[in-house]
XYZ file of C-alpha atoms in Angstrom:
677
model
C 10.468 -0.752 -17.694
C 9.189 -4.067 -19.024
C 11.709 -6.768 -19.987
C 10.309 -6.515 -23.523
C 11.966 -3.057 -23.673
C 15.426 -4.341 -22.714
C 18.272 -3.676 -25.119
C 20.440 -6.707 -24.212
C 19.512 -10.191 -22.924
C 22.111 -11.910 -20.744
C 22.263 -15.703 -21.187
C 21.842 -16.656 -17.530
C 18.662 -17.092 -15.475
C 17.749 -15.011 -12.432
C 17.746 -18.024 -10.127
C 21.187 -19.193 -11.333
C 22.729 -15.761 -11.038
C 21.346 -15.113 -7.558
C 22.541 -18.523 -6.335
C 26.029 -17.674 -7.578
C 26.106 -14.265 -5.941
C 24.125 -14.783 -2.748
C 24.149 -18.531 -2.228
C 21.083 -19.790 -0.345
C 20.340 -16.461 1.364
C 16.666 -15.553 1.262
C 17.499 -11.928 1.905
C 19.832 -10.197 -0.508
C 22.630 -8.741 1.712
C 22.635 -5.333 0.116
C 25.369 -3.078 1.410
C 27.253 -5.793 3.295
C 30.728 -7.097 2.471
C 31.194 -10.283 0.555
C 32.174 -12.956 3.027
C 34.603 -15.816 2.513
C 31.650 -18.196 2.683
C 30.088 -16.337 -0.325
C 33.401 -16.573 -2.213
C 33.541 -20.274 -1.584
C 29.961 -20.437 -2.892
C 31.103 -18.744 -6.107
C 33.883 -21.344 -6.580
C 31.407 -24.174 -6.091
C 28.806 -22.614 -8.398
C 31.178 -21.891 -11.333
C 32.036 -25.589 -11.655
C 28.356 -26.257 -12.512
C 27.871 -23.423 -14.981
C 27.626 -23.647 -18.811
C 30.061 -21.614 -20.880
C 27.504 -18.878 -21.631
C 26.689 -18.599 -17.918
C 30.334 -18.228 -16.990
C 30.704 -15.620 -19.744
C 27.791 -13.754 -18.188
C 29.758 -13.489 -14.933
C 32.766 -11.961 -16.774
C 30.357 -9.602 -18.543
C 28.939 -8.369 -15.193
C 32.383 -7.929 -13.793
C 33.373 -5.461 -16.570
C 29.967 -3.798 -17.148
C 30.639 -0.700 -15.087
C 33.497 0.264 -17.415
C 31.064 1.081 -20.226
C 28.655 3.986 -20.800
C 25.013 2.920 -20.317
C 23.961 4.859 -23.414
C 26.188 2.813 -25.718
C 24.174 -0.369 -26.136
C 26.316 -1.561 -29.090
C 29.402 -1.534 -26.873
C 27.518 -3.388 -24.153
C 26.546 -6.143 -26.573
C 30.088 -6.318 -27.953
C 31.370 -6.835 -24.423
C 28.997 -9.771 -23.987
C 30.078 -11.267 -27.339
C 33.762 -10.878 -26.449
C 33.318 -12.472 -23.026
C 31.557 -15.435 -24.635
C 34.307 -15.752 -27.263
C 37.067 -15.688 -24.671
C 35.375 -18.309 -22.503
C 34.767 -20.507 -25.509
C 38.446 -20.233 -26.487
C 39.653 -21.000 -22.954
C 37.351 -23.979 -22.642
C 38.524 -25.483 -25.929
C 42.273 -24.907 -25.402
C 42.546 -25.742 -21.681
C 41.760 -28.622 -19.451
C 38.773 -28.448 -17.124
C 41.060 -27.821 -14.167
C 42.976 -25.063 -15.983
C 39.749 -23.384 -17.108
C 38.348 -23.312 -13.581
C 41.612 -22.029 -12.125
C 41.615 -19.145 -14.621
C 37.998 -18.315 -13.695
C 38.787 -18.354 -9.968
C 41.795 -16.096 -10.424
C 40.082 -13.539 -12.628
C 36.532 -13.409 -11.299
C 35.659 -11.108 -8.401
C 32.418 -11.760 -6.558
C 32.209 -8.150 -5.417
C 32.583 -6.859 -8.978
C 30.039 -9.377 -10.291
C 27.570 -8.262 -7.687
C 28.189 -4.607 -8.588
C 27.411 -5.436 -12.211
C 24.242 -7.249 -11.100
C 22.871 -4.053 -9.534
C 23.700 -2.156 -12.735
C 21.631 -4.326 -15.054
C 18.607 -1.983 -15.081
C 20.818 1.014 -15.738
C 22.254 -0.627 -18.875
C 18.803 -2.022 -19.842
C 20.021 -5.605 -19.644
C 17.511 -8.385 -18.863
C 18.076 -12.026 -17.885
C 16.737 -14.992 -19.859
C 14.289 -17.631 -18.671
C 15.152 -21.339 -18.532
C 13.128 -22.134 -21.650
C 14.948 -19.598 -23.818
C 18.301 -20.711 -22.396
C 17.544 -24.314 -23.305
C 16.859 -23.334 -26.954
C 20.283 -21.577 -27.195
C 19.180 -19.376 -30.086
C 21.441 -16.668 -28.676
C 24.362 -18.612 -30.172
C 25.168 -18.813 -33.882
C 26.261 -21.959 -35.717
C 29.892 -21.535 -34.486
C 28.859 -21.147 -30.858
C 29.504 -17.377 -30.801
C 27.085 -14.657 -29.835
C 24.182 -14.209 -32.241
C 23.815 -10.449 -32.900
C 20.291 -10.931 -34.287
C 19.057 -12.591 -31.094
C 18.213 -9.495 -28.956
C 16.012 -7.940 -31.642
C 14.199 -11.210 -32.358
C 13.716 -12.040 -28.687
C 12.360 -8.559 -27.973
C 9.845 -9.015 -30.771
C 8.919 -12.395 -29.360
C 8.306 -10.956 -25.940
C 6.098 -8.219 -27.381
C 4.097 -10.541 -29.587
C 1.599 -11.524 -26.915
C 1.374 -8.077 -25.296
C -1.855 -6.181 -25.881
C -1.838 -2.659 -27.273
C -4.846 -0.549 -26.418
C -5.849 2.811 -27.845
C -7.111 5.209 -25.213
C -7.924 8.486 -26.900
C -4.705 9.497 -28.701
C -2.505 7.337 -26.458
C -1.399 3.762 -27.034
C -1.060 1.738 -23.850
C 1.263 -1.267 -23.902
C -0.064 -3.793 -21.415
C 2.052 -6.261 -19.508
C 1.637 -10.009 -19.959
C -0.695 -10.272 -16.940
C -2.713 -7.208 -17.977
C -2.963 -8.509 -21.530
C -4.272 -11.909 -20.351
C -7.029 -10.313 -18.257
C -7.895 -7.846 -21.005
C -8.375 -10.649 -23.559
C -10.351 -12.701 -21.100
C -12.816 -9.861 -20.588
C -12.861 -9.218 -24.300
C -14.070 -12.819 -24.804
C -16.711 -12.702 -22.024
C -17.793 -9.304 -20.807
C -20.956 -10.281 -18.936
C -19.375 -12.316 -16.129
C -18.163 -11.121 -12.705
C -14.400 -10.935 -12.195
C -12.185 -9.833 -9.287
C -8.502 -8.959 -9.881
C -6.100 -9.084 -6.946
C -3.086 -7.067 -8.035
C 0.001 -6.432 -5.936
C 1.326 -2.865 -5.650
C 2.631 -1.448 -8.897
C 1.175 -4.164 -11.121
C -0.694 -1.608 -13.208
C -4.263 -1.768 -11.958
C -4.972 1.862 -13.006
C -3.644 1.213 -16.528
C -5.768 -1.909 -16.751
C -8.883 0.020 -15.715
C -8.235 2.664 -18.388
C -7.887 -0.148 -20.937
C -11.083 -1.838 -19.775
C -13.018 1.445 -19.939
C -11.862 1.869 -23.495
C -12.931 -1.722 -24.282
C -16.350 -1.499 -22.676
C -16.976 2.007 -23.978
C -16.751 0.723 -27.539
C -19.630 -1.719 -27.073
C -23.319 -1.185 -26.481
C -22.781 -0.839 -22.765
C -23.022 1.735 -19.942
C -20.346 1.420 -17.281
C -20.518 2.721 -13.734
C -17.040 3.308 -12.235
C -17.003 3.370 -8.429
C -14.346 4.550 -5.955
C -14.346 5.782 -2.395
C -13.025 9.263 -3.091
C -13.323 11.761 -5.922
C -9.521 12.030 -6.114
C -9.405 8.378 -7.219
C -11.920 9.025 -9.956
C -10.007 12.076 -11.202
C -7.403 9.707 -12.641
C -10.046 8.280 -14.953
C -11.863 11.548 -15.673
C -8.795 12.619 -17.712
C -9.851 9.941 -20.233
C -12.194 11.535 -22.768
C -14.863 8.860 -22.307
C -18.370 9.295 -23.591
C -20.492 10.284 -20.555
C -23.338 8.324 -22.132
C -21.202 5.197 -21.851
C -19.117 5.752 -18.696
C -20.084 7.513 -15.476
C -17.780 8.056 -12.493
C -19.383 7.901 -9.021
C -18.173 7.904 -5.460
C -19.956 5.522 -3.078
C -21.958 8.445 -1.744
C -22.989 9.567 -5.224
C -24.200 6.042 -5.941
C -26.201 5.863 -2.697
C -27.937 9.175 -3.445
C -28.781 8.064 -6.942
C -30.269 4.699 -6.007
C -32.183 6.056 -2.994
C -33.815 8.641 -5.217
C -34.666 5.997 -7.864
C -35.493 3.015 -5.656
C -36.978 4.254 -2.410
C -40.592 5.347 -1.807
C -40.181 5.383 1.978
C -40.757 8.560 3.998
C -37.123 8.309 5.043
C -36.035 9.180 1.522
C -37.011 12.782 2.036
C -35.148 12.888 5.301
C -31.882 11.141 4.384
C -31.578 13.230 1.221
C -33.040 16.389 2.648
C -31.656 19.603 1.306
C -30.042 22.330 3.295
C -28.117 19.872 5.497
C -25.586 21.640 7.695
C -21.941 20.717 7.230
C -21.240 21.557 10.858
C -21.029 18.667 13.307
C -23.635 18.956 16.033
C -21.952 19.748 19.389
C -21.721 16.929 21.892
C -23.699 18.865 24.461
C -26.746 19.037 22.198
C -26.698 15.293 21.623
C -26.221 14.678 25.337
C -29.238 16.812 26.104
C -31.421 15.209 23.410
C -30.578 11.628 24.342
C -30.667 12.314 28.065
C -27.146 10.959 28.561
C -25.879 10.886 32.163
C -22.594 9.967 33.798
C -22.284 6.259 34.490
C -20.090 4.390 36.920
C -17.424 3.886 34.270
C -17.595 7.025 32.093
C -18.665 10.632 31.971
C -21.514 11.767 29.721
C -19.004 13.513 27.445
C -17.143 10.270 26.956
C -20.386 8.345 26.428
C -21.551 10.599 23.649
C -18.249 10.036 21.816
C -18.729 6.303 22.289
C -22.208 6.626 20.793
C -20.854 8.475 17.755
C -18.159 5.860 17.265
C -20.620 3.010 17.664
C -22.932 4.477 15.084
C -20.030 4.746 12.634
C -19.164 1.039 13.208
C -22.779 0.069 12.713
C -22.961 2.026 9.450
C -19.842 0.242 8.227
C -21.295 -3.166 9.010
C -23.746 -5.406 7.148
C -26.075 -5.716 10.126
C -29.672 -4.546 10.201
C -29.718 -3.644 13.901
C -27.416 -1.827 16.308
C -25.943 -3.948 19.049
C -23.179 -4.020 21.654
C -20.813 -5.659 19.195
C -20.640 -2.364 17.239
C -19.040 -0.575 20.182
C -15.327 -0.085 19.341
C -12.912 -2.166 21.376
C -11.272 0.765 23.108
C -14.681 1.823 24.492
C -15.633 -1.728 25.466
C -12.438 -1.860 27.501
C -13.441 1.176 29.545
C -17.210 0.571 29.919
C -18.932 -1.939 32.177
C -21.584 -4.339 30.808
C -24.590 -2.147 31.822
C -23.072 0.977 30.287
C -22.298 -0.886 27.074
C -25.956 -1.880 26.802
C -26.965 1.730 27.390
C -24.540 2.960 24.707
C -26.148 0.508 22.260
C -29.640 1.901 23.030
C -28.474 5.508 22.803
C -26.868 4.757 19.440
C -30.136 3.379 18.095
C -31.994 6.472 19.223
C -29.450 8.746 17.595
C -29.732 6.766 14.355
C -33.545 7.175 14.429
C -33.147 10.885 15.075
C -30.852 11.268 12.092
C -33.399 9.516 9.843
C -36.358 11.381 11.270
C -35.550 14.431 13.405
C -38.009 14.678 16.320
C -38.046 18.491 16.224
C -37.015 21.249 13.849
C -34.350 22.346 16.307
C -32.673 18.928 16.482
C -31.228 18.113 13.056
C -28.012 16.109 13.410
C -25.593 16.153 10.528
C -26.151 13.535 7.835
C -22.816 12.068 6.743
C -21.971 10.058 3.669
C -21.849 6.733 5.509
C -25.382 7.376 6.875
C -26.718 7.685 3.337
C -24.866 4.564 2.146
C -26.134 2.529 5.093
C -29.681 3.690 4.484
C -29.495 2.571 0.817
C -28.179 -0.879 1.864
C -30.834 -1.284 4.618
C -33.581 -0.569 2.088
C -32.165 -3.087 -0.370
C -31.731 -0.421 -3.061
C -30.216 -1.571 -6.323
C -28.195 0.005 -9.143
C -30.383 1.203 -12.047
C -30.715 -1.297 -14.898
C -29.431 1.258 -17.469
C -25.919 0.291 -16.309
C -24.602 -2.964 -17.807
C -21.294 -3.092 -15.859
C -19.901 -1.861 -12.541
C -16.150 -1.367 -12.232
C -14.813 -0.907 -8.685
C -11.343 0.517 -7.990
C -9.415 -0.105 -4.734
C -12.050 -2.599 -3.648
C -9.894 -3.702 -0.689
C -11.480 -0.700 1.109
C -15.007 -1.474 -0.103
C -17.464 -0.861 2.763
C -19.758 -3.761 3.542
C -22.943 -1.768 2.815
C -21.670 -0.916 -0.698
C -20.858 -4.578 -1.213
C -24.469 -5.427 -0.207
C -25.783 -2.987 -2.806
C -23.586 -4.588 -5.475
C -24.689 -8.077 -4.493
C -28.334 -7.111 -4.774
C -27.805 -5.569 -8.209
C -27.755 -7.406 -11.550
C -24.822 -5.785 -13.334
C -21.629 -7.573 -14.320
C -19.062 -6.635 -11.711
C -15.342 -5.979 -12.314
C -13.363 -5.231 -9.175
C -9.675 -4.500 -8.648
C -7.853 -4.313 -5.372
C -4.947 -5.472 -3.194
C -5.621 -7.253 0.156
C -2.233 -6.033 1.386
C -3.182 -2.372 1.144
C -6.062 -2.506 3.646
C -4.412 -0.762 6.558
C -7.154 -1.694 9.030
C -6.549 -5.416 8.644
C -9.953 -6.143 7.106
C -9.628 -8.855 4.468
C -12.627 -8.927 2.148
C -13.720 -12.327 0.906
C -14.948 -12.403 -2.654
C -18.006 -14.506 -3.486
C -17.056 -17.933 -4.811
C -19.087 -17.338 -7.987
C -16.818 -14.459 -9.012
C -13.792 -15.348 -11.144
C -10.578 -14.622 -9.307
C -7.513 -13.442 -11.197
C -4.140 -12.226 -9.911
C -1.317 -9.965 -11.013
C 1.984 -10.769 -9.308
C 4.569 -8.897 -11.368
C 5.093 -5.308 -10.299
C 6.000 -2.821 -13.003
C 7.083 -0.175 -10.490
C 8.829 -1.914 -7.603
C 12.350 -3.235 -8.078
C 13.039 -6.961 -7.763
C 15.360 -6.020 -4.886
C 12.208 -5.810 -2.788
C 11.226 -9.418 -3.455
C 13.148 -10.675 -0.449
C 11.453 -8.115 1.825
C 7.896 -8.402 0.508
C 7.538 -12.186 0.078
C 8.167 -12.987 3.753
C 5.524 -10.396 4.657
C 3.115 -11.916 2.158
C 3.751 -15.408 3.580
C 2.705 -14.455 7.148
C -0.136 -12.031 6.270
C -3.535 -13.553 7.147
C -4.822 -13.050 3.586
C -5.600 -16.170 1.568
C -3.677 -14.589 -1.340
C -0.071 -15.605 -0.814
C 1.287 -15.911 -4.355
C 4.922 -14.859 -4.863
C 5.527 -11.168 -5.514
C 7.877 -10.449 -8.454
C 9.499 -7.052 -8.697
C 10.594 -5.506 -11.970
C 14.112 -6.671 -12.859
C 14.508 -3.646 -15.114
C 14.153 -1.206 -12.231
C 16.958 -0.416 -9.781
C 16.421 0.616 -6.159
C 18.993 1.773 -3.625
C 18.077 0.167 -0.322
C 19.591 1.582 2.837
C 19.262 0.460 6.464
C 19.859 2.661 9.486
C 20.152 2.198 13.243
C 19.587 5.813 14.280
C 17.038 7.903 12.492
C 18.193 11.173 10.957
C 16.660 13.416 8.328
C 18.053 12.402 4.894
C 20.359 14.876 3.174
C 18.140 14.984 0.052
C 14.355 15.568 -0.195
C 12.683 12.323 0.829
C 9.169 11.279 1.738
C 9.019 10.689 5.498
C 6.382 8.085 6.381
C 4.910 7.920 9.884
C 2.163 5.850 11.537
C 0.131 8.429 13.488
C -0.132 12.077 14.538
C 2.604 11.592 17.155
C 4.905 10.796 14.301
C 3.698 13.779 12.244
C 4.293 16.087 15.228
C 7.759 14.700 15.985
C 9.058 14.737 12.383
C 7.620 18.131 11.508
C 9.509 19.479 14.508
C 12.700 17.624 13.507
C 12.679 19.020 9.981
C 11.755 22.524 11.094
C 14.651 22.402 13.577
C 16.904 21.736 10.590
C 15.212 24.608 8.680
C 13.930 22.236 6.021
C 10.790 22.954 4.008
C 7.946 20.471 4.644
C 5.138 19.499 2.314
C 2.471 17.979 4.514
C 0.509 15.334 2.596
C -1.820 14.684 5.530
C -4.504 16.934 7.053
C -2.786 20.099 8.226
C -5.775 21.370 10.188
C -6.008 18.087 12.070
C -2.314 18.169 12.884
C -2.629 21.761 14.154
C -5.533 20.712 16.380
C -3.559 17.680 17.628
C -0.511 19.748 18.581
C -2.504 22.468 20.294
C -4.490 19.825 22.216
C -1.289 18.133 23.332
C 0.080 21.423 24.677
C -3.154 22.342 26.461
C -3.663 18.842 27.919
C -0.051 18.654 29.167
C 0.100 22.072 30.842
C -3.532 22.785 31.757
C -5.393 19.449 31.660
C -7.798 20.924 29.085
C -10.162 18.388 27.430
C -8.798 17.549 23.978
C -10.796 17.761 20.741
C -8.665 15.584 18.447
C -9.857 12.061 17.781
C -6.687 10.445 19.118
C -6.756 12.429 22.349
C -10.344 13.218 23.422
C -10.795 10.022 25.476
C -7.940 10.922 27.845
C -8.511 13.069 30.913
C -4.885 13.725 31.757
C -1.371 13.416 30.343
C -0.686 10.602 32.720
C -3.672 8.689 31.352
C -2.290 9.327 27.839
C 1.182 8.209 28.833
C -0.152 4.855 30.049
C -1.837 4.165 26.756
C 1.041 5.276 24.526
C 3.906 4.015 26.724
C 5.346 1.915 23.869
C 5.161 4.657 21.242
C 8.665 6.169 20.730
C 7.238 9.229 18.968
C 4.988 9.936 21.981
C 7.985 9.640 24.302
C 9.973 12.162 22.221
C 7.012 14.573 22.165
C 6.767 14.253 25.963
C 10.442 15.161 26.302
C 9.786 18.245 24.144
C 6.963 19.303 26.435
C 9.106 18.688 29.513
C 11.458 21.305 28.025
C 8.617 23.838 27.898
C 7.606 23.410 24.263
C 4.858 26.008 23.667
C 2.295 27.251 21.192
C 4.866 29.795 20.018
C 7.312 26.987 19.207
C 4.643 25.266 17.137
C 3.902 28.491 15.262
C 7.558 28.731 14.332
C 7.483 25.130 13.049
C 4.395 25.847 10.929
C 6.344 28.492 8.968
C 8.308 25.682 7.369
C 5.187 23.888 6.115
C 4.670 24.918 2.452
C 2.448 23.879 -0.411
C 5.135 23.712 -3.088
C 8.708 24.687 -3.937
C 12.163 23.197 -4.483
C 13.982 21.003 -1.992
C 10.759 20.184 -0.155
C 10.439 17.102 2.115
C 7.015 15.394 1.894
C 5.708 14.222 5.273
C 2.693 11.888 5.502
C 0.720 9.329 7.374
C 0.918 5.948 5.662
C -2.822 6.110 4.989
C -2.381 9.174 2.800
C 0.090 7.728 0.256
C -1.465 4.445 -0.882
C -2.136 5.740 -4.405
C 1.131 7.614 -4.722
C 4.778 6.821 -5.488
C 7.987 8.751 -4.749
C 11.624 8.659 -5.828
C 12.913 8.596 -2.229
C 11.134 7.127 0.783
C 12.104 6.817 4.453
C 10.204 4.597 6.909
C 10.476 5.958 10.424
C 11.303 3.690 13.408
C 7.969 4.490 15.033
C 6.090 2.892 12.181
C 7.882 -0.371 12.616
C 8.207 -0.530 16.379
C 4.624 0.388 17.320
C 3.040 -1.768 14.670
C 5.218 -4.733 15.464
C 4.563 -4.325 19.217
C 0.823 -4.497 18.577
C 1.341 -7.797 16.723
C 3.511 -9.265 19.481
C 1.230 -8.121 22.305
C -2.052 -9.011 20.713
C -2.541 -12.306 22.740
C -2.277 -10.280 25.963
C -5.280 -8.232 24.937
C -7.667 -11.183 24.617
C -8.878 -10.884 28.217
C -9.158 -7.087 28.333
C -12.725 -7.080 27.100
C -14.867 -9.681 28.746
C -17.694 -9.284 26.240
C -15.583 -10.492 23.337
C -15.535 -14.226 22.613
C -12.385 -16.178 21.857
C -13.382 -16.274 18.198
C -13.664 -12.520 17.920
C -10.415 -12.128 19.892
C -8.706 -14.267 17.273
C -10.211 -12.083 14.547
C -8.839 -9.070 16.410
C -5.358 -10.557 16.551
C -5.477 -11.376 12.851
C -6.596 -7.798 12.101
C -3.712 -6.340 14.149
C -1.218 -8.580 12.375
C -2.688 -7.820 8.958
C -2.692 -4.103 9.755
C 1.002 -4.167 10.722
C 2.147 -5.996 7.624
C -0.089 -3.918 5.379
C 1.542 -0.718 6.670
C 5.033 -2.106 5.973
C 3.940 -3.430 2.573
C 2.464 -0.110 1.504
C 5.441 1.882 2.798
C 8.016 -0.308 1.049
C 6.206 -0.262 -2.315
C 5.969 3.564 -2.504
C 9.663 3.881 -3.439
C 10.921 4.105 -6.989
C 14.658 4.802 -6.598
C 15.712 4.893 -2.939
C 14.298 3.297 0.180
C 15.570 4.010 3.718
C 14.366 1.624 6.432
C 15.170 0.876 10.067
C 17.606 -1.978 10.775
C 14.947 -3.513 13.061
C 12.700 -4.104 10.032
C 15.406 -6.155 8.348
C 15.856 -8.123 11.569
C 12.122 -8.791 11.777
C 11.912 -9.953 8.140
C 14.871 -12.269 8.725
C 13.016 -13.731 11.689
C 9.816 -14.455 9.777
C 11.865 -15.774 6.820
């Protein structure tokens, strides 16, 4: 809820109130007892407060005694507290007044009232409004006309936008950007918006704005599911078209390219089945090397080709080999992998025989469009990009080569891979800092994270003071008593928590890929007992469970899975667990990888210990990894460390900002945030 929708406005500022309650603490000590030191801080603070600020403390102390639905009674309480304080101040000495306040005020009760402000729809005033003192009448009493007038004043500068039959009320930051684009629609602009600041609402408003003019807008996103949010708007298809990156690449290749490769890269009848490794080994002539088997090399080739297609480079080279493969391959084998990758890429573009037709994937098509300098058709006047923090470099190249006005929205802190995109200096940069979804109780958790994140955007995050969040810390992880989203980092976490909840006979709604999880679990069981070569992407590089244990030695979820297998966990046990995985129903616990919830929000969220411990370990250990790969320079090693650190903090940032009402986090996360604070 926006502050403009508040029913009552309390005549004290957020900074003043927090300094009274929490002193100089950067972290709000939610759930802890009020210490004597805090009480002494209250005594010292009250001596500096104005009468209306002291009255606000008495108001907070008694707020819980009223019904939230009775806003008239809430306002009468505020007026009465102000009247009593005014009377005491006039009829008593300064010392007597302070003594009365000390005797009657309870810091614990004041703090309880502070957390209830959103429930009673009470907002705090800013310093400018407090200085004007229009909340007082001529006699110094509460002005009952003030709340209505102040609410109207707050709404005066907020933009209202008609989208179909709906009226969207934009926030102050959204309104400013909307009016800026209204004044100049033909210039590039990038909007960095923190989680919950209303980027989707802003996009809907901008589509309505641009759709009214003599324009044709191309809306881009990585996945169709992202576009579905906007397809619900009844936009004129002659004015607005929704494309994934792959759709765009196919369109511009067909319209721009006259090369022979066009027929190949867009050829019809492409199989959806991935070509088996053995066929690629045979075609490329791959042989075992001194540091890897042919089966491992072909997987390295596939991974290298993917990295190349995600880059802005024209040619394949050793630098495109993923770090984990560079660590296991000697220099000669790395050079061979680079050459094999180039040959596979050529075979994809132009199959040498009718029998050898490797699968063409979306990123192959996008890379081909970028390599051929294809541009967006001139019929489009604007390109609007959602979630541009995940924008692949080849798509960015296509946009840079095209002439359209570019509007992009994203959040550096939601790129889970640690890649921080730099916007061209010629593009206007705008920011949205005030979250409409996340409670202000998260400010003290998120701002330390923002301050140490490698991104150049480090503006203060402001949560919504009209939203309340219950924040709980735990030392030992247990399944919550009420349905709660369980967030994990990897498939080890999915496996472990699916088993935990099934053991408690709880229904699970898996928000991540269920087929992939099934493959992962079966591969674990087969590798552990039989040494069978794994198929899953997180396991296929490992030839034995011992090899796996060395790599994942610091992963607590892996350790717990190992203990399950040591107790003869079998395929039959997994089949029993799968019976608790459902698509829908009541009292269902969502379970997800962090990567699968970035566009979602939930009432209750739990961050598992594995997410914090593994990610944090990678940040702490990153300098040790600088010498593992001798082909990486010091500069690239630093980039690697920055990426690991950015990835860790992005995961925590995304996880924290998914919660609407209740957030359950490990105690070790609070300790880490206190350290970086």
